[in-house]
């Protein structure tokens, strides 16, 4: 089956963007795992979950790209996408992750008390138990 040139060009662009996406997300994972001081088993489990999810996403992407047709140049353009990301975008992306991390570290303490407040916790449980008691009494 011969496809028009514009369809082939769109497929190439999609594959390049997918290569950039794949390696950017892997950098996010590495950044988050390295910031959290966890043990090696936790890191290994997280990386395995990431790889399995990326395998599914890659399979789904390939299947939806052109009805399951995987072009011969698929891996080549994913590698080119990686090179574009690594050479031109990676440093800026890591700086953006650092900036977002700094903002979150400043903002989270203000909202943390909302989730871990003892009084709020008690109020929530009282409401839940009242609803359950009312349901049990009505039945």
Backbone as a chain_set.jsonl record, in Angstrom:
{"seq": "XXXXXXXXXXXXXXXXXXXXXXXXXXXXXXXXXXXXXXXXXXXXXXXXXXXXXXXXXXXXXXXXXXXXXXXXXXXXXXXXXXXXXXXXXXXXXXXXXXXXXXXXXXXXXXXXXXXXXXXXXXXXXXXXXXXXXXXXXXX", "coords": {"N": [[0.828, -1.172, 0.0], [0.707, 2.055, -0.967], [1.181, 5.129, 0.409], [0.116, 8.585, 0.425], [2.47, 11.323, 0.128], [2.207, 13.4, 2.0], [0.965, 12.139, 4.154], [2.931, 10.321, 4.947], [4.863, 12.161, 5.755], [3.562, 13.326, 7.964], [3.476, 11.105, 9.633], [6.233, 10.768, 10.119], [6.772, 13.126, 11.555], [5.136, 12.709, 13.801], [6.414, 10.476, 14.897], [8.94, 11.549, 15.521], [8.178, 13.447, 17.464], [7.141, 11.695, 19.332], [9.471, 10.348, 20.116], [10.824, 12.459, 21.386], [8.996, 12.947, 23.449], [9.095, 10.468, 24.829], [11.72, 10.333, 25.914], [11.795, 12.683, 27.384], [9.875, 12.203, 29.354], [11.115, 10.076, 30.607], [13.287, 11.418, 31.68], [11.936, 13.015, 33.526], [11.017, 11.041, 35.276], [13.496, 10.017, 36.257], [14.456, 12.322, 37.483], [12.548, 12.764, 39.522], [12.762, 10.377, 41.006], [15.419, 10.493, 41.82], [15.404, 12.762, 43.426], [13.86, 11.999, 45.576], [14.86, 10.405, 48.398], [15.097, 7.354, 48.364], [15.185, 3.758, 48.801], [17.018, 1.278, 46.865], [15.413, -0.791, 45.914], [12.835, 0.292, 45.814], [13.247, 2.23, 43.835], [13.825, 0.555, 41.681], [11.391, -0.834, 41.381], [9.677, 1.278, 40.681], [10.858, 2.056, 38.241], [10.457, -0.259, 36.719], [7.656, -0.332, 36.614], [7.3, 2.041, 35.194], [8.568, 1.365, 32.73], [6.927, -0.74, 31.821], [4.507, 0.613, 31.525], [5.269, 2.418, 29.546], [5.83, 0.676, 27.463], [3.255, -0.243, 26.87], [2.09, 2.215, 26.086], [3.684, 2.813, 23.871], [3.067, 0.645, 22.195], [0.319, 1.122, 21.821], [0.491, 3.623, 20.59], [1.863, 2.946, 18.206], [-0.01, 1.247, 17.07], [-2.214, 2.901, 16.658], [-1.123, 4.775, 15.029], [-0.899, 4.18, 12.256], [-2.934, 2.252, 11.689], [-1.768, -0.058, 12.853], [0.414, -0.522, 11.255], [3.824, -0.561, 11.24], [6.319, 1.518, 10.406], [9.443, 1.013, 8.647], [11.387, 2.81, 9.315], [10.851, 3.547, 11.903], [12.286, 3.161, 14.446], [14.612, 4.558, 13.79], [13.731, 7.237, 13.563], [12.778, 7.662, 16.123], [15.176, 7.595, 17.505], [16.378, 9.826, 16.328], [14.603, 11.753, 17.309], [15.258, 11.507, 20.023], [17.917, 12.448, 19.923], [17.481, 15.107, 19.098], [16.062, 16.029, 21.322], [17.982, 15.603, 23.368], [20.194, 17.154, 22.563], [19.191, 19.778, 22.179], [17.057, 20.416, 23.926], [17.181, 19.298, 26.488], [18.733, 20.44, 28.648], [17.381, 22.856, 29.195], [14.915, 21.8, 29.858], [15.482, 20.357, 32.213], [16.188, 22.518, 33.827], [13.703, 23.769, 33.95], [12.292, 21.793, 35.347], [13.664, 21.945, 37.799], [12.927, 24.547, 38.559], [10.116, 24.28, 38.783], [10.069, 22.436, 40.857], [11.166, 24.005, 42.942], [9.159, 25.932, 43.223], [6.98, 24.31, 43.974], [7.981, 23.322, 46.411], [7.882, 25.626, 47.92], [5.161, 26.233, 47.934], [3.689, 23.985, 48.775], [3.903, 23.633, 51.678], [1.973, 25.481, 52.584], [-0.453, 24.391, 51.858], [-0.384, 21.902, 52.905], [-1.286, 21.555, 55.507], [-3.984, 21.484, 55.159], [-4.575, 18.948, 54.29], [-3.542, 17.314, 56.259], [-4.496, 18.104, 58.693], [-5.546, 17.696, 62.026], [-7.997, 18.411, 63.136], [-9.592, 18.834, 60.884], [-9.464, 16.302, 59.859], [-10.82, 14.847, 61.841], [-13.364, 16.005, 61.61], [-14.094, 15.254, 59.023], [-14.249, 12.443, 59.322], [-16.283, 12.265, 61.229], [-18.457, 13.204, 59.762], [-18.607, 11.226, 57.786], [-19.152, 8.935, 59.322], [-21.602, 9.703, 60.432], [-23.211, 9.776, 58.17], [-23.197, 7.095, 57.493], [-24.408, 5.96, 59.755], [-26.914, 7.122, 59.576], [-27.809, 5.992, 57.188], [-27.867, 3.303, 57.92], [-29.822, 3.362, 59.917], [-32.048, 4.146, 58.462], [-32.553, 1.942, 56.858]], "CA": [[0.0, 0.0, 0.0], [1.476, 3.289, -1.092], [0.463, 6.261, 0.988], [0.56, 9.892, -0.085], [3.664, 11.872, 0.762], [1.867, 14.197, 3.177], [0.687, 11.199, 5.25], [4.247, 9.842, 5.398], [5.506, 13.265, 6.473], [2.89, 13.424, 9.265], [3.933, 9.964, 10.438], [7.594, 11.083, 10.553], [6.696, 14.157, 12.597], [4.591, 12.059, 14.99], [7.438, 9.608, 15.483], [9.926, 12.438, 16.138], [7.586, 13.992, 18.69], [7.052, 10.597, 20.297], [10.824, 10.146, 20.647], [11.073, 13.548, 22.338], [8.127, 12.671, 24.608], [9.566, 9.285, 25.555], [12.918, 10.619, 26.684], [11.474, 13.73, 28.357], [9.191, 11.552, 30.473], [12.101, 9.294, 31.349], [14.043, 12.376, 32.484], [11.084, 13.384, 34.66], [11.068, 9.923, 36.217], [14.81, 9.993, 36.884], [14.532, 13.503, 38.339], [11.719, 12.551, 40.711], [13.309, 9.268, 41.794], [16.675, 10.929, 42.423], [15.112, 13.744, 44.475], [13.377, 11.26, 46.737], [15.929, 9.542, 48.913], [14.497, 6.045, 48.623], [16.112, 2.639, 48.624], [17.179, 0.813, 45.487], [14.281, -1.648, 45.523], [11.755, 1.2, 45.446], [13.595, 2.807, 42.529], [13.696, -0.507, 40.687], [9.957, -1.084, 41.16], [9.15, 2.428, 39.942], [11.364, 1.993, 36.872], [9.779, -1.369, 36.037], [6.298, 0.14, 36.321], [7.435, 3.018, 34.109], [8.873, 0.687, 31.468], [5.742, -1.474, 31.386], [3.532, 1.589, 31.027], [5.751, 2.962, 28.279], [5.632, -0.363, 26.447], [1.847, -0.188, 26.469], [1.858, 3.462, 25.355], [4.333, 2.676, 22.566], [2.249, -0.276, 21.411], [-0.913, 1.829, 21.463], [0.879, 4.656, 19.63], [2.155, 2.296, 16.923], [-1.245, 0.683, 16.532], [-3.079, 3.98, 16.207], [-0.406, 5.639, 14.093], [-1.333, 3.872, 10.899], [-3.653, 0.982, 11.741], [-0.892, -1.163, 13.196], [1.567, -0.586, 10.361], [5.02, 0.055, 11.824], [7.275, 1.773, 9.325], [10.815, 0.521, 8.827], [12.184, 3.891, 9.879], [10.295, 3.906, 13.213], [13.356, 3.291, 15.437], [15.529, 5.601, 13.36], [13.204, 8.551, 13.885], [12.748, 7.792, 17.587], [16.55, 7.959, 17.88], [16.556, 11.226, 15.926], [13.865, 12.524, 18.304], [16.089, 11.527, 21.228], [19.051, 13.344, 19.701], [16.962, 16.481, 19.135], [15.767, 16.344, 22.72], [19.202, 15.621, 24.169], [21.089, 18.238, 22.161], [18.614, 21.115, 22.175], [16.003, 20.684, 24.893], [17.338, 18.634, 27.787], [19.209, 21.353, 29.686], [16.291, 23.764, 29.534], [13.878, 20.994, 30.49], [15.926, 20.088, 33.584], [16.06, 23.789, 34.541], [12.273, 23.946, 34.216], [11.938, 20.873, 36.435], [14.184, 22.525, 39.042], [12.092, 25.702, 38.874], [8.821, 23.765, 39.25], [10.322, 21.833, 42.165], [11.319, 25.097, 43.914], [7.832, 26.521, 43.452], [6.187, 23.35, 44.753], [8.501, 23.263, 47.773], [7.427, 26.819, 48.626], [3.709, 26.285, 47.994], [3.125, 22.805, 49.451], [3.668, 23.805, 53.12], [0.758, 26.244, 52.85], [-1.611, 23.533, 51.63], [-0.189, 20.628, 53.575], [-2.113, 21.496, 56.706], [-5.359, 21.166, 54.775], [-4.699, 17.512, 54.122], [-3.096, 16.585, 57.435], [-5.005, 18.74, 59.898], [-6.25, 16.754, 62.89], [-9.399, 18.819, 63.291], [-10.267, 18.554, 59.62], [-9.532, 14.848, 59.771], [-11.902, 14.427, 62.729], [-14.63, 16.472, 61.044], [-14.406, 14.398, 57.875], [-14.668, 11.128, 59.786], [-17.583, 12.394, 61.876], [-19.461, 13.3, 58.701], [-18.712, 9.914, 57.136], [-19.841, 8.012, 60.23], [-23.0, 10.133, 60.556], [-23.906, 9.326, 56.958], [-23.363, 5.634, 57.585], [-25.407, 5.685, 60.784], [-28.223, 7.496, 59.017], [-28.176, 4.979, 56.192], [-28.201, 2.074, 58.64], [-31.078, 3.573, 60.628], [-33.119, 4.233, 57.469], [-32.833, 0.635, 56.278]], "C": [[0.88, 1.246, 0.0], [0.615, 4.443, -0.573], [0.962, 7.56, 0.377], [1.727, 10.437, 0.739], [3.33, 12.678, 2.018], [1.537, 13.305, 4.386], [2.002, 10.656, 5.809], [4.968, 10.92, 6.204], [4.881, 13.432, 7.857], [3.346, 12.302, 10.187], [5.347, 10.218, 10.958], [7.591, 12.099, 11.688], [6.16, 13.551, 13.891], [5.636, 11.192, 15.674], [8.533, 10.439, 16.148], [9.413, 12.992, 17.466], [7.465, 12.906, 19.747], [8.417, 10.302, 20.91], [11.184, 11.208, 21.673], [10.266, 13.31, 23.614], [8.703, 11.548, 25.464], [10.754, 9.621, 26.443], [12.709, 11.765, 27.666], [10.787, 13.126, 29.582], [10.171, 10.704, 31.27], [12.998, 10.211, 32.18], [13.239, 12.835, 33.696], [11.13, 12.287, 35.715], [12.396, 9.888, 36.964], [14.947, 11.162, 37.857], [13.757, 13.281, 39.635], [12.312, 11.459, 41.601], [14.608, 9.686, 42.481], [16.447, 11.952, 43.532], [14.602, 13.076, 45.742], [14.469, 10.301, 47.17], [15.325, 8.203, 49.329], [15.543, 4.955, 48.422], [16.084, 2.14, 47.174], [16.012, -0.047, 45.017], [13.103, -0.796, 45.086], [12.012, 1.804, 44.063], [13.422, 1.783, 41.416], [12.227, -0.785, 40.37], [9.342, 0.052, 40.344], [9.604, 2.386, 38.487], [10.715, 0.865, 36.082], [8.353, -0.98, 35.679], [6.32, 1.142, 35.181], [7.664, 2.326, 32.768], [7.669, -0.093, 30.935], [4.697, -0.513, 30.841], [3.979, 2.184, 29.699], [5.662, 1.935, 27.149], [4.196, -0.357, 25.942], [1.568, 1.071, 25.649], [2.487, 3.395, 23.974], [3.542, 1.747, 21.658], [0.983, 0.419, 20.921], [-0.627, 2.915, 20.424], [1.123, 4.05, 18.252], [0.872, 1.787, 16.265], [-2.148, 1.779, 15.965], [-2.42, 4.882, 15.167], [-0.868, 5.411, 12.666], [-1.939, 2.476, 10.857], [-2.736, -0.217, 11.961], [0.321, -1.313, 12.299], [2.732, 0.142, 11.019], [6.03, 0.26, 10.7], [8.671, 1.277, 9.671], [11.661, 1.558, 9.55], [11.71, 4.324, 11.266], [11.401, 4.133, 14.244], [14.334, 4.395, 15.079], [15.014, 6.978, 13.772], [12.96, 8.733, 15.381], [14.137, 8.181, 18.089], [16.843, 9.397, 17.492], [15.805, 12.152, 16.884], [14.632, 12.628, 19.609], [17.255, 12.489, 21.065], [18.61, 14.81, 19.715], [16.675, 16.912, 20.565], [17.054, 16.524, 23.515], [20.079, 16.818, 23.839], [20.489, 19.621, 22.384], [17.667, 21.419, 23.341], [16.289, 20.212, 26.307], [17.757, 19.595, 28.893], [18.102, 22.3, 30.138], [15.179, 23.021, 30.273], [14.23, 20.696, 31.94], [15.84, 21.367, 34.419], [14.6, 24.077, 34.878], [11.808, 23.026, 35.334], [12.441, 21.391, 37.78], [13.321, 23.702, 39.495], [10.732, 25.267, 39.423], [8.971, 23.147, 40.633], [10.469, 22.909, 43.244], [9.969, 25.721, 44.239], [6.982, 25.588, 44.307], [6.672, 23.255, 46.196], [8.096, 24.488, 48.584], [5.92, 26.81, 48.846], [3.117, 25.155, 48.831], [2.96, 23.006, 50.961], [2.393, 24.594, 53.453], [-0.501, 25.39, 52.711], [-1.534, 22.203, 52.379], [-1.087, 20.485, 54.797], [-3.57, 21.189, 56.374], [-5.59, 19.665, 54.686], [-4.372, 16.73, 55.387], [-3.579, 17.195, 58.754], [-5.807, 17.735, 60.727], [-7.719, 17.126, 63.028], [-10.183, 18.535, 62.022], [-10.452, 17.053, 59.442], [-10.682, 14.315, 60.624], [-13.261, 14.807, 62.153], [-15.043, 15.597, 59.867], [-14.91, 13.034, 58.331], [-16.018, 11.182, 60.486], [-18.696, 12.462, 60.838], [-19.676, 11.94, 58.03], [-19.483, 8.948, 58.019], [-21.301, 8.398, 60.44], [-23.811, 9.674, 59.354], [-24.161, 7.826, 57.019], [-24.415, 5.272, 58.631], [-26.798, 6.008, 60.283], [-28.697, 6.478, 57.997], [-28.603, 3.687, 56.878], [-29.534, 2.202, 59.372], [-32.263, 3.624, 59.666], [-33.474, 2.864, 56.881], [-33.438, -0.323, 57.236]], "O": [[1.704, 1.435, 0.895], [-0.497, 4.69, -1.041], [2.083, 7.633, -0.125], [1.932, 10.053, 1.89], [4.081, 12.645, 2.993], [1.807, 13.69, 5.524], [2.157, 10.548, 7.026], [5.605, 10.626, 7.215], [5.602, 13.658, 8.83], [3.576, 12.52, 11.376], [5.637, 9.919, 12.116], [8.323, 11.948, 12.667], [6.675, 13.849, 14.969], [5.728, 11.181, 16.902], [9.008, 10.08, 17.225], [10.133, 13.001, 18.465], [7.666, 13.169, 20.932], [8.507, 10.033, 22.108], [11.778, 10.903, 22.708], [10.785, 13.453, 24.721], [8.785, 11.672, 26.686], [10.785, 9.229, 27.609], [13.387, 11.816, 28.692], [11.089, 13.501, 30.716], [10.061, 10.624, 32.494], [13.427, 9.829, 33.269], [13.799, 13.024, 34.775], [11.266, 12.567, 36.906], [12.411, 9.744, 38.187], [15.5, 10.999, 38.945], [14.257, 13.577, 40.72], [12.354, 11.611, 42.822], [14.867, 9.271, 43.611], [17.224, 12.004, 44.486], [14.88, 13.534, 46.85], [14.938, 9.482, 46.38], [15.076, 7.963, 50.51], [16.643, 5.211, 47.934], [15.234, 2.537, 46.377], [15.666, -0.026, 43.836], [12.439, -1.115, 44.1], [11.109, 1.878, 43.23], [12.93, 2.108, 40.336], [11.867, -0.952, 39.204], [8.57, -0.196, 39.417], [8.807, 2.655, 37.588], [10.449, 1.023, 34.89], [7.888, -1.261, 34.574], [5.462, 1.103, 34.299], [7.019, 2.669, 31.776], [7.422, -0.102, 29.729], [4.071, -0.785, 29.817], [3.152, 2.427, 28.82], [5.44, 2.304, 25.996], [3.949, -0.454, 24.74], [0.883, 1.003, 24.628], [1.896, 3.867, 23.002], [3.368, 2.036, 20.474], [0.621, 0.316, 19.749], [-1.405, 3.107, 19.49], [0.647, 4.577, 17.246], [0.701, 1.89, 15.05], [-2.769, 1.601, 14.917], [-3.099, 5.665, 14.502], [-1.191, 6.361, 11.954], [-1.507, 1.624, 10.081], [-2.905, -1.262, 11.332], [1.178, -2.157, 12.563], [2.633, 1.331, 11.321], [6.532, -0.701, 10.117], [9.026, 1.141, 10.842], [12.557, 1.205, 10.317], [12.132, 5.372, 11.755], [11.45, 5.199, 14.859], [14.834, 5.094, 15.961], [15.781, 7.799, 14.276], [12.938, 9.868, 15.858], [14.262, 9.003, 18.996], [17.492, 10.119, 18.249], [16.31, 13.218, 17.235], [14.666, 13.687, 20.236], [17.549, 13.265, 21.974], [19.296, 15.658, 20.285], [17.007, 18.028, 20.966], [17.196, 17.497, 24.256], [20.649, 17.435, 24.74], [21.212, 20.55, 22.744], [17.499, 22.584, 23.7], [15.668, 20.709, 27.246], [17.18, 19.561, 29.98], [17.914, 22.515, 31.335], [14.577, 23.557, 31.203], [13.364, 20.775, 32.812], [15.463, 21.315, 35.589], [14.295, 24.57, 35.964], [11.014, 23.435, 36.181], [11.739, 21.293, 38.786], [13.022, 23.834, 40.681], [10.253, 25.821, 40.413], [8.1, 23.314, 41.486], [9.95, 22.745, 44.348], [9.673, 26.005, 45.4], [6.337, 26.03, 45.257], [5.859, 23.123, 47.111], [7.977, 24.405, 49.807], [5.448, 27.333, 49.855], [2.126, 25.366, 49.531], [1.938, 22.578, 51.498], [1.802, 24.382, 54.512], [-1.503, 25.646, 53.379], [-2.522, 21.474, 52.466], [-1.589, 19.396, 55.078], [-4.307, 20.686, 57.223], [-6.682, 19.178, 54.978], [-4.859, 15.615, 55.574], [-3.096, 16.816, 59.821], [-6.646, 17.01, 60.192], [-8.586, 16.253, 63.035], [-11.313, 18.05, 62.08], [-11.477, 16.599, 58.935], [-11.43, 13.439, 60.19], [-14.202, 14.016, 62.203], [-16.214, 15.241, 59.734], [-15.89, 12.523, 57.789], [-16.817, 10.254, 60.359], [-19.751, 11.852, 61.01], [-20.811, 11.559, 57.745], [-20.36, 8.226, 57.544], [-22.152, 7.524, 60.608], [-24.953, 9.237, 59.494], [-25.232, 7.356, 56.635], [-25.225, 4.371, 58.409], [-27.747, 5.264, 60.53], [-29.881, 6.143, 57.961], [-29.577, 3.052, 56.474], [-30.295, 1.237, 59.435], [-33.362, 3.193, 60.014], [-34.609, 2.664, 56.447], [-33.723, -1.463, 56.871]]}, "num_chains": 1, "name": "protein.A"}
